[in-house]
Amino acid sequence: KNLAEKIGELEVEYNEHALVINTITPMEGDRKAFRLVGGVLVQNTCGEVLPRVKENQEMIKNTLQLLENQLRTKEKAANAWKTKYGIQTQQEREMMERAQQQQK
C-alpha cells in the first residue's frame, strides 16, 4: 500500500517536471527563472535551471522503476502466500461462487 502511494506521488512529480521542461525549453537561456529548492525560492536563469530539472526528472524516473519492481516482487510473494495457504478475499470468494452457480 505504501509503495503504491509513493509510486503515485513520484508519477505526479515526474509529470510536473515534464511540464516545466516543456515550458522553459523554448525560452531564452538568459531569462530569469525561479526554482524552489528545499522550501527556498532561488533565482537562476533558464539555462541554469533546465539541466537540473532534467537531471531531477531522470532520478525520479529511475526511482519509479525501482519502486515498481519492488511492488511487483511483493505482489508475487503475496499471491504465492495466498495460493499456498488457500486464502481468498471476500470478492474472490463471491466471484467463484457466482461462476459456479452460472455453470449449473
mmCIF file of N, CA and C in Angstrom:
data_model
loop_
_atom_site.group_PDB
_atom_site.id
_atom_site.type_symbol
_atom_site.label_atom_id
_atom_site.label_comp_id
_atom_site.label_asym_id
_atom_site.label_seq_id
_atom_site.Cartn_x
_atom_site.Cartn_y
_atom_site.Cartn_z
ATOM 1 N N LYS A 1 0.829 -1.190 0.000
ATOM 2 C CA LYS A 1 0.000 0.000 0.000
ATOM 3 C C LYS A 1 0.876 1.257 0.000
ATOM 4 N N ASN A 2 1.870 1.280 0.891
ATOM 5 C CA ASN A 2 2.747 2.450 0.958
ATOM 6 C C ASN A 2 3.562 2.610 -0.321
ATOM 7 N N LEU A 3 4.001 1.490 -0.877
ATOM 8 C CA LEU A 3 4.760 1.556 -2.130
ATOM 9 C C LEU A 3 3.899 2.134 -3.243
ATOM 10 N N ALA A 4 2.662 1.701 -3.329
ATOM 11 C CA ALA A 4 1.761 2.193 -4.372
ATOM 12 C C ALA A 4 1.513 3.694 -4.211
ATOM 13 N N GLU A 5 1.371 4.149 -2.974
ATOM 14 C CA GLU A 5 1.167 5.574 -2.730
ATOM 15 C C GLU A 5 2.395 6.377 -3.138
ATOM 16 N N LYS A 6 3.573 5.879 -2.793
ATOM 17 C CA LYS A 6 4.812 6.570 -3.136
ATOM 18 C C LYS A 6 5.002 6.607 -4.655
ATOM 19 N N ILE A 7 4.648 5.510 -5.327
ATOM 20 C CA ILE A 7 4.734 5.477 -6.791
ATOM 21 C C ILE A 7 3.817 6.545 -7.383
ATOM 22 N N GLY A 8 2.616 6.669 -6.852
ATOM 23 C CA GLY A 8 1.676 7.692 -7.323
ATOM 24 C C GLY A 8 2.227 9.099 -7.133
ATOM 25 N N GLU A 9 2.831 9.349 -5.970
ATOM 26 C CA GLU A 9 3.410 10.665 -5.706
ATOM 27 C C GLU A 9 4.542 10.969 -6.687
ATOM 28 N N LEU A 10 5.393 9.979 -6.919
ATOM 29 C CA LEU A 10 6.525 10.190 -7.825
ATOM 30 C C LEU A 10 6.074 10.376 -9.267
ATOM 31 N N GLU A 11 4.997 9.709 -9.661
ATOM 32 C CA GLU A 11 4.469 9.900 -11.013
ATOM 33 C C GLU A 11 3.978 11.336 -11.198
ATOM 34 N N VAL A 12 3.349 11.892 -10.156
ATOM 35 C CA VAL A 12 2.893 13.280 -10.221
ATOM 36 C C VAL A 12 4.101 14.213 -10.339
ATOM 37 N N GLU A 13 5.139 13.966 -9.537
ATOM 38 C CA GLU A 13 6.344 14.789 -9.605
ATOM 39 C C GLU A 13 7.003 14.691 -10.976
ATOM 40 N N TYR A 14 7.058 13.488 -11.526
ATOM 41 C CA TYR A 14 7.656 13.281 -12.847
ATOM 42 C C TYR A 14 6.898 14.099 -13.897
ATOM 43 N N ASN A 15 5.571 14.059 -13.825
ATOM 44 C CA ASN A 15 4.751 14.820 -14.781
ATOM 45 C C ASN A 15 4.933 16.326 -14.599
ATOM 46 N N GLU A 16 5.094 16.780 -13.351
ATOM 47 C CA GLU A 16 5.331 18.198 -13.102
ATOM 48 C C GLU A 16 6.671 18.627 -13.702
ATOM 49 N N HIS A 17 7.679 17.794 -13.540
ATOM 50 C CA HIS A 17 8.988 18.098 -14.113
ATOM 51 C C HIS A 17 8.890 18.174 -15.645
ATOM 52 N N ALA A 18 8.139 17.249 -16.236
ATOM 53 C CA ALA A 18 7.969 17.251 -17.693
ATOM 54 C C ALA A 18 7.293 18.546 -18.144
ATOM 55 N N LEU A 19 6.318 18.997 -17.385
ATOM 56 C CA LEU A 19 5.621 20.237 -17.718
ATOM 57 C C LEU A 19 6.582 21.420 -17.666
ATOM 58 N N VAL A 20 7.419 21.462 -16.632
ATOM 59 C CA VAL A 20 8.393 22.548 -16.505
ATOM 60 C C VAL A 20 9.388 22.504 -17.661
ATOM 61 N N ILE A 21 9.873 21.315 -17.986
ATOM 62 C CA ILE A 21 10.835 21.172 -19.084
ATOM 63 C C ILE A 21 10.220 21.652 -20.393
ATOM 64 N N ASN A 22 8.982 21.250 -20.662
ATOM 65 C CA ASN A 22 8.308 21.672 -21.895
ATOM 66 C C ASN A 22 8.076 23.178 -21.928
ATOM 67 N N THR A 23 7.882 23.773 -20.757
ATOM 68 C CA THR A 23 7.613 25.207 -20.690
ATOM 69 C C THR A 23 8.875 26.032 -20.895
ATOM 70 N N ILE A 24 9.988 25.646 -20.244
ATOM 71 C CA ILE A 24 11.172 26.509 -20.306
ATOM 72 C C ILE A 24 12.142 26.161 -21.435
ATOM 73 N N THR A 25 11.948 25.044 -22.108
ATOM 74 C CA THR A 25 12.849 24.676 -23.203
ATOM 75 C C THR A 25 12.879 25.736 -24.313
ATOM 76 N N PRO A 26 11.724 26.236 -24.771
ATOM 77 C CA PRO A 26 11.790 27.227 -25.863
ATOM 78 C C PRO A 26 12.229 28.625 -25.409
ATOM 79 N N MET A 27 12.366 28.857 -24.132
ATOM 80 C CA MET A 27 12.725 30.192 -23.636
ATOM 81 C C MET A 27 14.215 30.454 -23.817
ATOM 82 N N GLU A 28 14.563 31.725 -23.807
ATOM 83 C CA GLU A 28 15.966 32.130 -23.925
ATOM 84 C C GLU A 28 16.734 31.682 -22.682
ATOM 85 N N GLY A 29 17.985 31.311 -22.866
ATOM 86 C CA GLY A 29 18.796 30.789 -21.772
ATOM 87 C C GLY A 29 19.110 31.793 -20.684
ATOM 88 N N ASP A 30 19.098 33.111 -21.016
ATOM 89 C CA ASP A 30 19.441 34.116 -20.010
ATOM 90 C C ASP A 30 18.213 34.722 -19.327
ATOM 91 N N ARG A 31 17.048 34.178 -19.622
ATOM 92 C CA ARG A 31 15.820 34.667 -18.989
ATOM 93 C C ARG A 31 15.768 34.215 -17.533
ATOM 94 N N LYS A 32 15.216 35.064 -16.664
ATOM 95 C CA LYS A 32 15.103 34.728 -15.243
ATOM 96 C C LYS A 32 14.198 33.521 -15.050
ATOM 97 N N ALA A 33 14.586 32.672 -14.111
ATOM 98 C CA ALA A 33 13.764 31.523 -13.740
ATOM 99 C C ALA A 33 13.857 31.358 -12.230
ATOM 100 N N PHE A 34 12.753 30.991 -11.632
ATOM 101 C CA PHE A 34 12.721 30.771 -10.189
ATOM 102 C C PHE A 34 12.470 29.303 -9.926
ATOM 103 N N ARG A 35 13.190 28.791 -8.945
ATOM 104 C CA ARG A 35 13.107 27.364 -8.646
ATOM 105 C C ARG A 35 13.029 27.184 -7.145
ATOM 106 N N LEU A 36 12.169 26.287 -6.709
ATOM 107 C CA LEU A 36 12.017 26.021 -5.282
ATOM 108 C C LEU A 36 12.985 24.914 -4.883
ATOM 109 N N VAL A 37 13.937 25.230 -4.025
ATOM 110 C CA VAL A 37 14.937 24.269 -3.578
ATOM 111 C C VAL A 37 14.861 24.174 -2.059
ATOM 112 N N GLY A 38 14.398 23.044 -1.563
ATOM 113 C CA GLY A 38 14.317 22.851 -0.112
ATOM 114 C C GLY A 38 13.456 23.883 0.591
ATOM 115 N N GLY A 39 12.402 24.332 -0.056
ATOM 116 C CA GLY A 39 11.499 25.304 0.547
ATOM 117 C C GLY A 39 11.952 26.746 0.364
ATOM 118 N N VAL A 40 13.058 26.964 -0.336
ATOM 119 C CA VAL A 40 13.568 28.311 -0.579
ATOM 120 C C VAL A 40 13.479 28.608 -2.069
ATOM 121 N N LEU A 41 12.938 29.762 -2.419
ATOM 122 C CA LEU A 41 12.825 30.161 -3.809
ATOM 123 C C LEU A 41 14.145 30.762 -4.271
ATOM 124 N N VAL A 42 14.742 30.164 -5.300
ATOM 125 C CA VAL A 42 16.054 30.575 -5.786
ATOM 126 C C VAL A 42 15.912 31.125 -7.197
ATOM 127 N N GLN A 43 16.580 32.258 -7.458
ATOM 128 C CA GLN A 43 16.542 32.861 -8.795
ATOM 129 C C GLN A 43 17.762 32.405 -9.586
ATOM 130 N N ASN A 44 17.515 31.878 -10.771
ATOM 131 C CA ASN A 44 18.561 31.472 -11.697
ATOM 132 C C ASN A 44 18.127 31.903 -13.085
ATOM 133 N N THR A 45 18.840 31.403 -14.088
ATOM 134 C CA THR A 45 18.420 31.626 -15.471
ATOM 135 C C THR A 45 17.865 30.312 -16.002
ATOM 136 N N CYS A 46 17.091 30.383 -17.073
ATOM 137 C CA CYS A 46 16.523 29.179 -17.687
ATOM 138 C C CYS A 46 17.628 28.214 -18.103
ATOM 139 N N GLY A 47 18.745 28.761 -18.580
ATOM 140 C CA GLY A 47 19.865 27.942 -18.997
ATOM 141 C C GLY A 47 20.473 27.150 -17.849
ATOM 142 N N GLU A 48 20.431 27.701 -16.636
ATOM 143 C CA GLU A 48 20.964 27.005 -15.457
ATOM 144 C C GLU A 48 19.963 26.010 -14.891
ATOM 145 N N VAL A 49 18.691 26.355 -14.970
ATOM 146 C CA VAL A 49 17.649 25.533 -14.340
ATOM 147 C C VAL A 49 17.329 24.284 -15.165
ATOM 148 N N LEU A 50 17.283 24.423 -16.469
ATOM 149 C CA LEU A 50 16.852 23.320 -17.338
ATOM 150 C C LEU A 50 17.652 22.028 -17.135
ATOM 151 N N PRO A 51 18.989 22.075 -17.125
ATOM 152 C CA PRO A 51 19.730 20.818 -16.918
ATOM 153 C C PRO A 51 19.458 20.185 -15.551
ATOM 154 N N ARG A 52 19.275 21.014 -14.543
ATOM 155 C CA ARG A 52 18.998 20.489 -13.195
ATOM 156 C C ARG A 52 17.632 19.816 -13.132
ATOM 157 N N VAL A 53 16.652 20.431 -13.771
ATOM 158 C CA VAL A 53 15.305 19.852 -13.779
ATOM 159 C C VAL A 53 15.306 18.536 -14.550
ATOM 160 N N LYS A 54 16.030 18.499 -15.672
ATOM 161 C CA LYS A 54 16.124 17.254 -16.441
ATOM 162 C C LYS A 54 16.814 16.159 -15.629
ATOM 163 N N GLU A 55 17.854 16.537 -14.902
ATOM 164 C CA GLU A 55 18.571 15.568 -14.066
ATOM 165 C C GLU A 55 17.652 15.037 -12.957
ATOM 166 N N ASN A 56 16.902 15.929 -12.323
ATOM 167 C CA ASN A 56 15.959 15.508 -11.279
ATOM 168 C C ASN A 56 14.890 14.586 -11.847
ATOM 169 N N GLN A 57 14.397 14.905 -13.043
ATOM 170 C CA GLN A 57 13.374 14.074 -13.668
ATOM 171 C C GLN A 57 13.924 12.675 -13.950
ATOM 172 N N GLU A 58 15.158 12.588 -14.387
ATOM 173 C CA GLU A 58 15.781 11.288 -14.658
ATOM 174 C C GLU A 58 15.939 10.481 -13.365
ATOM 175 N N MET A 59 16.305 11.163 -12.275
ATOM 176 C CA MET A 59 16.424 10.475 -10.980
ATOM 177 C C MET A 59 15.061 9.973 -10.505
ATOM 178 N N ILE A 60 14.029 10.769 -10.720
ATOM 179 C CA ILE A 60 12.674 10.344 -10.341
ATOM 180 C C ILE A 60 12.264 9.135 -11.160
ATOM 181 N N LYS A 61 12.583 9.152 -12.460
ATOM 182 C CA LYS A 61 12.245 8.028 -13.335
ATOM 183 C C LYS A 61 12.926 6.746 -12.851
ATOM 184 N N ASN A 62 14.203 6.836 -12.503
ATOM 185 C CA ASN A 62 14.937 5.667 -12.012
ATOM 186 C C ASN A 62 14.350 5.149 -10.703
ATOM 187 N N THR A 63 13.992 6.059 -9.821
ATOM 188 C CA THR A 63 13.384 5.670 -8.546
ATOM 189 C C THR A 63 12.031 5.012 -8.777
ATOM 190 N N LEU A 64 11.262 5.547 -9.708
ATOM 191 C CA LEU A 64 9.965 4.961 -10.051
ATOM 192 C C LEU A 64 10.122 3.527 -10.538
ATOM 193 N N GLN A 65 11.073 3.288 -11.415
ATOM 194 C CA GLN A 65 11.303 1.941 -11.929
ATOM 195 C C GLN A 65 11.686 0.989 -10.795
ATOM 196 N N LEU A 66 12.542 1.453 -9.898
ATOM 197 C CA LEU A 66 12.968 0.633 -8.773
ATOM 198 C C LEU A 66 11.779 0.278 -7.878
ATOM 199 N N LEU A 67 10.957 1.270 -7.564
ATOM 200 C CA LEU A 67 9.795 1.025 -6.699
ATOM 201 C C LEU A 67 8.774 0.114 -7.373
ATOM 202 N N GLU A 68 8.580 0.279 -8.679
ATOM 203 C CA GLU A 68 7.637 -0.581 -9.397
ATOM 204 C C GLU A 68 8.119 -2.032 -9.379
ATOM 205 N N ASN A 69 9.423 -2.235 -9.530
ATOM 206 C CA ASN A 69 9.972 -3.594 -9.449
ATOM 207 C C ASN A 69 9.769 -4.184 -8.058
ATOM 208 N N GLN A 70 9.985 -3.381 -7.026
ATOM 209 C CA GLN A 70 9.761 -3.841 -5.647
ATOM 210 C C GLN A 70 8.298 -4.200 -5.433
ATOM 211 N N LEU A 71 7.403 -3.382 -5.969
ATOM 212 C CA LEU A 71 5.969 -3.638 -5.809
ATOM 213 C C LEU A 71 5.580 -4.945 -6.493
ATOM 214 N N ARG A 72 6.088 -5.171 -7.720
ATOM 215 C CA ARG A 72 5.787 -6.425 -8.420
ATOM 216 C C ARG A 72 6.300 -7.628 -7.628
ATOM 217 N N THR A 73 7.493 -7.520 -7.066
ATOM 218 C CA THR A 73 8.070 -8.610 -6.284
ATOM 219 C C THR A 73 7.208 -8.905 -5.059
ATOM 220 N N LYS A 74 6.782 -7.862 -4.371
ATOM 221 C CA LYS A 74 5.950 -8.049 -3.180
ATOM 222 C C LYS A 74 4.584 -8.628 -3.540
ATOM 223 N N GLU A 75 4.020 -8.189 -4.682
ATOM 224 C CA GLU A 75 2.732 -8.734 -5.115
ATOM 225 C C GLU A 75 2.854 -10.212 -5.442
ATOM 226 N N LYS A 76 3.943 -10.595 -6.109
ATOM 227 C CA LYS A 76 4.160 -12.006 -6.424
ATOM 228 C C LYS A 76 4.282 -12.834 -5.150
ATOM 229 N N ALA A 77 5.028 -12.315 -4.177
ATOM 230 C CA ALA A 77 5.207 -13.030 -2.913
ATOM 231 C C ALA A 77 3.876 -13.160 -2.175
ATOM 232 N N ALA A 78 3.086 -12.109 -2.174
ATOM 233 C CA ALA A 78 1.791 -12.142 -1.500
ATOM 234 C C ALA A 78 0.848 -13.125 -2.192
ATOM 235 N N ASN A 79 0.846 -13.129 -3.516
ATOM 236 C CA ASN A 79 -0.011 -14.064 -4.255
ATOM 237 C C ASN A 79 0.417 -15.508 -4.029
ATOM 238 N N ALA A 80 1.729 -15.736 -3.977
ATOM 239 C CA ALA A 80 2.225 -17.087 -3.711
ATOM 240 C C ALA A 80 1.802 -17.537 -2.315
ATOM 241 N N TRP A 81 1.865 -16.630 -1.361
ATOM 242 C CA TRP A 81 1.470 -16.941 0.015
ATOM 243 C C TRP A 81 -0.029 -17.243 0.082
ATOM 244 N N LYS A 82 -0.833 -16.429 -0.613
ATOM 245 C CA LYS A 82 -2.278 -16.652 -0.632
ATOM 246 C C LYS A 82 -2.604 -18.008 -1.259
ATOM 247 N N THR A 83 -1.915 -18.339 -2.331
ATOM 248 C CA THR A 83 -2.151 -19.614 -3.011
ATOM 249 C C THR A 83 -1.726 -20.784 -2.129
ATOM 250 N N LYS A 84 -0.593 -20.648 -1.499
ATOM 251 C CA LYS A 84 -0.058 -21.720 -0.652
ATOM 252 C C LYS A 84 -1.018 -22.052 0.485
ATOM 253 N N TYR A 85 -1.592 -21.044 1.106
ATOM 254 C CA TYR A 85 -2.461 -21.250 2.255
ATOM 255 C C TYR A 85 -3.951 -21.198 1.912
ATOM 256 N N GLY A 86 -4.283 -21.084 0.636
ATOM 257 C CA GLY A 86 -5.681 -21.096 0.208
ATOM 258 C C GLY A 86 -6.485 -19.909 0.711
ATOM 259 N N ILE A 87 -5.874 -18.768 0.780
ATOM 260 C CA ILE A 87 -6.543 -17.569 1.293
ATOM 261 C C ILE A 87 -7.196 -16.826 0.131
ATOM 262 N N GLN A 88 -8.452 -16.405 0.330
ATOM 263 C CA GLN A 88 -9.177 -15.637 -0.668
ATOM 264 C C GLN A 88 -9.803 -14.426 -0.016
ATOM 265 N N THR A 89 -9.887 -13.346 -0.767
ATOM 266 C CA THR A 89 -10.599 -12.187 -0.269
ATOM 267 C C THR A 89 -12.096 -12.446 -0.435
ATOM 268 N N GLN A 90 -12.903 -11.642 0.180
ATOM 269 C CA GLN A 90 -14.352 -11.790 0.081
ATOM 270 C C GLN A 90 -14.794 -11.664 -1.376
ATOM 271 N N GLN A 91 -14.207 -10.717 -2.104
ATOM 272 C CA GLN A 91 -14.570 -10.518 -3.508
ATOM 273 C C GLN A 91 -14.224 -11.749 -4.341
ATOM 274 N N GLU A 92 -13.054 -12.321 -4.109
ATOM 275 C CA GLU A 92 -12.651 -13.513 -4.859
ATOM 276 C C GLU A 92 -13.594 -14.678 -4.577
ATOM 277 N N ARG A 93 -13.966 -14.832 -3.324
ATOM 278 C CA ARG A 93 -14.872 -15.906 -2.948
ATOM 279 C C ARG A 93 -16.227 -15.722 -3.611
ATOM 280 N N GLU A 94 -16.757 -14.505 -3.605
ATOM 281 C CA GLU A 94 -18.053 -14.227 -4.225
ATOM 282 C C GLU A 94 -18.008 -14.461 -5.734
ATOM 283 N N MET A 95 -16.906 -14.087 -6.367
ATOM 284 C CA MET A 95 -16.774 -14.300 -7.809
ATOM 285 C C MET A 95 -16.748 -15.789 -8.130
ATOM 286 N N MET A 96 -16.063 -16.575 -7.330
ATOM 287 C CA MET A 96 -16.017 -18.019 -7.558
ATOM 288 C C MET A 96 -17.392 -18.644 -7.372
ATOM 289 N N GLU A 97 -18.134 -18.194 -6.347
ATOM 290 C CA GLU A 97 -19.481 -18.716 -6.105
ATOM 291 C C GLU A 97 -20.393 -18.389 -7.281
ATOM 292 N N ARG A 98 -20.311 -17.172 -7.806
ATOM 293 C CA ARG A 98 -21.142 -16.788 -8.956
ATOM 294 C C ARG A 98 -20.797 -17.621 -10.172
ATOM 295 N N ALA A 99 -19.517 -17.833 -10.382
ATOM 296 C CA ALA A 99 -19.079 -18.619 -11.537
ATOM 297 C C ALA A 99 -19.587 -20.063 -11.420
ATOM 298 N N GLN A 100 -19.553 -20.618 -10.213
ATOM 299 C CA GLN A 100 -20.056 -21.971 -10.005
ATOM 300 C C GLN A 100 -21.558 -22.051 -10.223
ATOM 301 N N GLN A 101 -22.288 -21.026 -9.780
ATOM 302 C CA GLN A 101 -23.747 -21.007 -9.963
ATOM 303 C C GLN A 101 -24.104 -20.885 -11.439
ATOM 304 N N GLN A 102 -23.325 -20.130 -12.191
ATOM 305 C CA GLN A 102 -23.607 -19.948 -13.619
ATOM 306 C C GLN A 102 -23.323 -21.243 -14.394
ATOM 307 N N GLN A 103 -22.403 -22.049 -13.919
ATOM 308 C CA GLN A 103 -22.085 -23.298 -14.599
ATOM 309 C C GLN A 103 -23.175 -24.347 -14.400
ATOM 310 N N LYS A 104 -23.961 -24.230 -13.352
ATOM 311 C CA LYS A 104 -25.010 -25.203 -13.048
ATOM 312 C C LYS A 104 -26.187 -25.043 -13.938
#
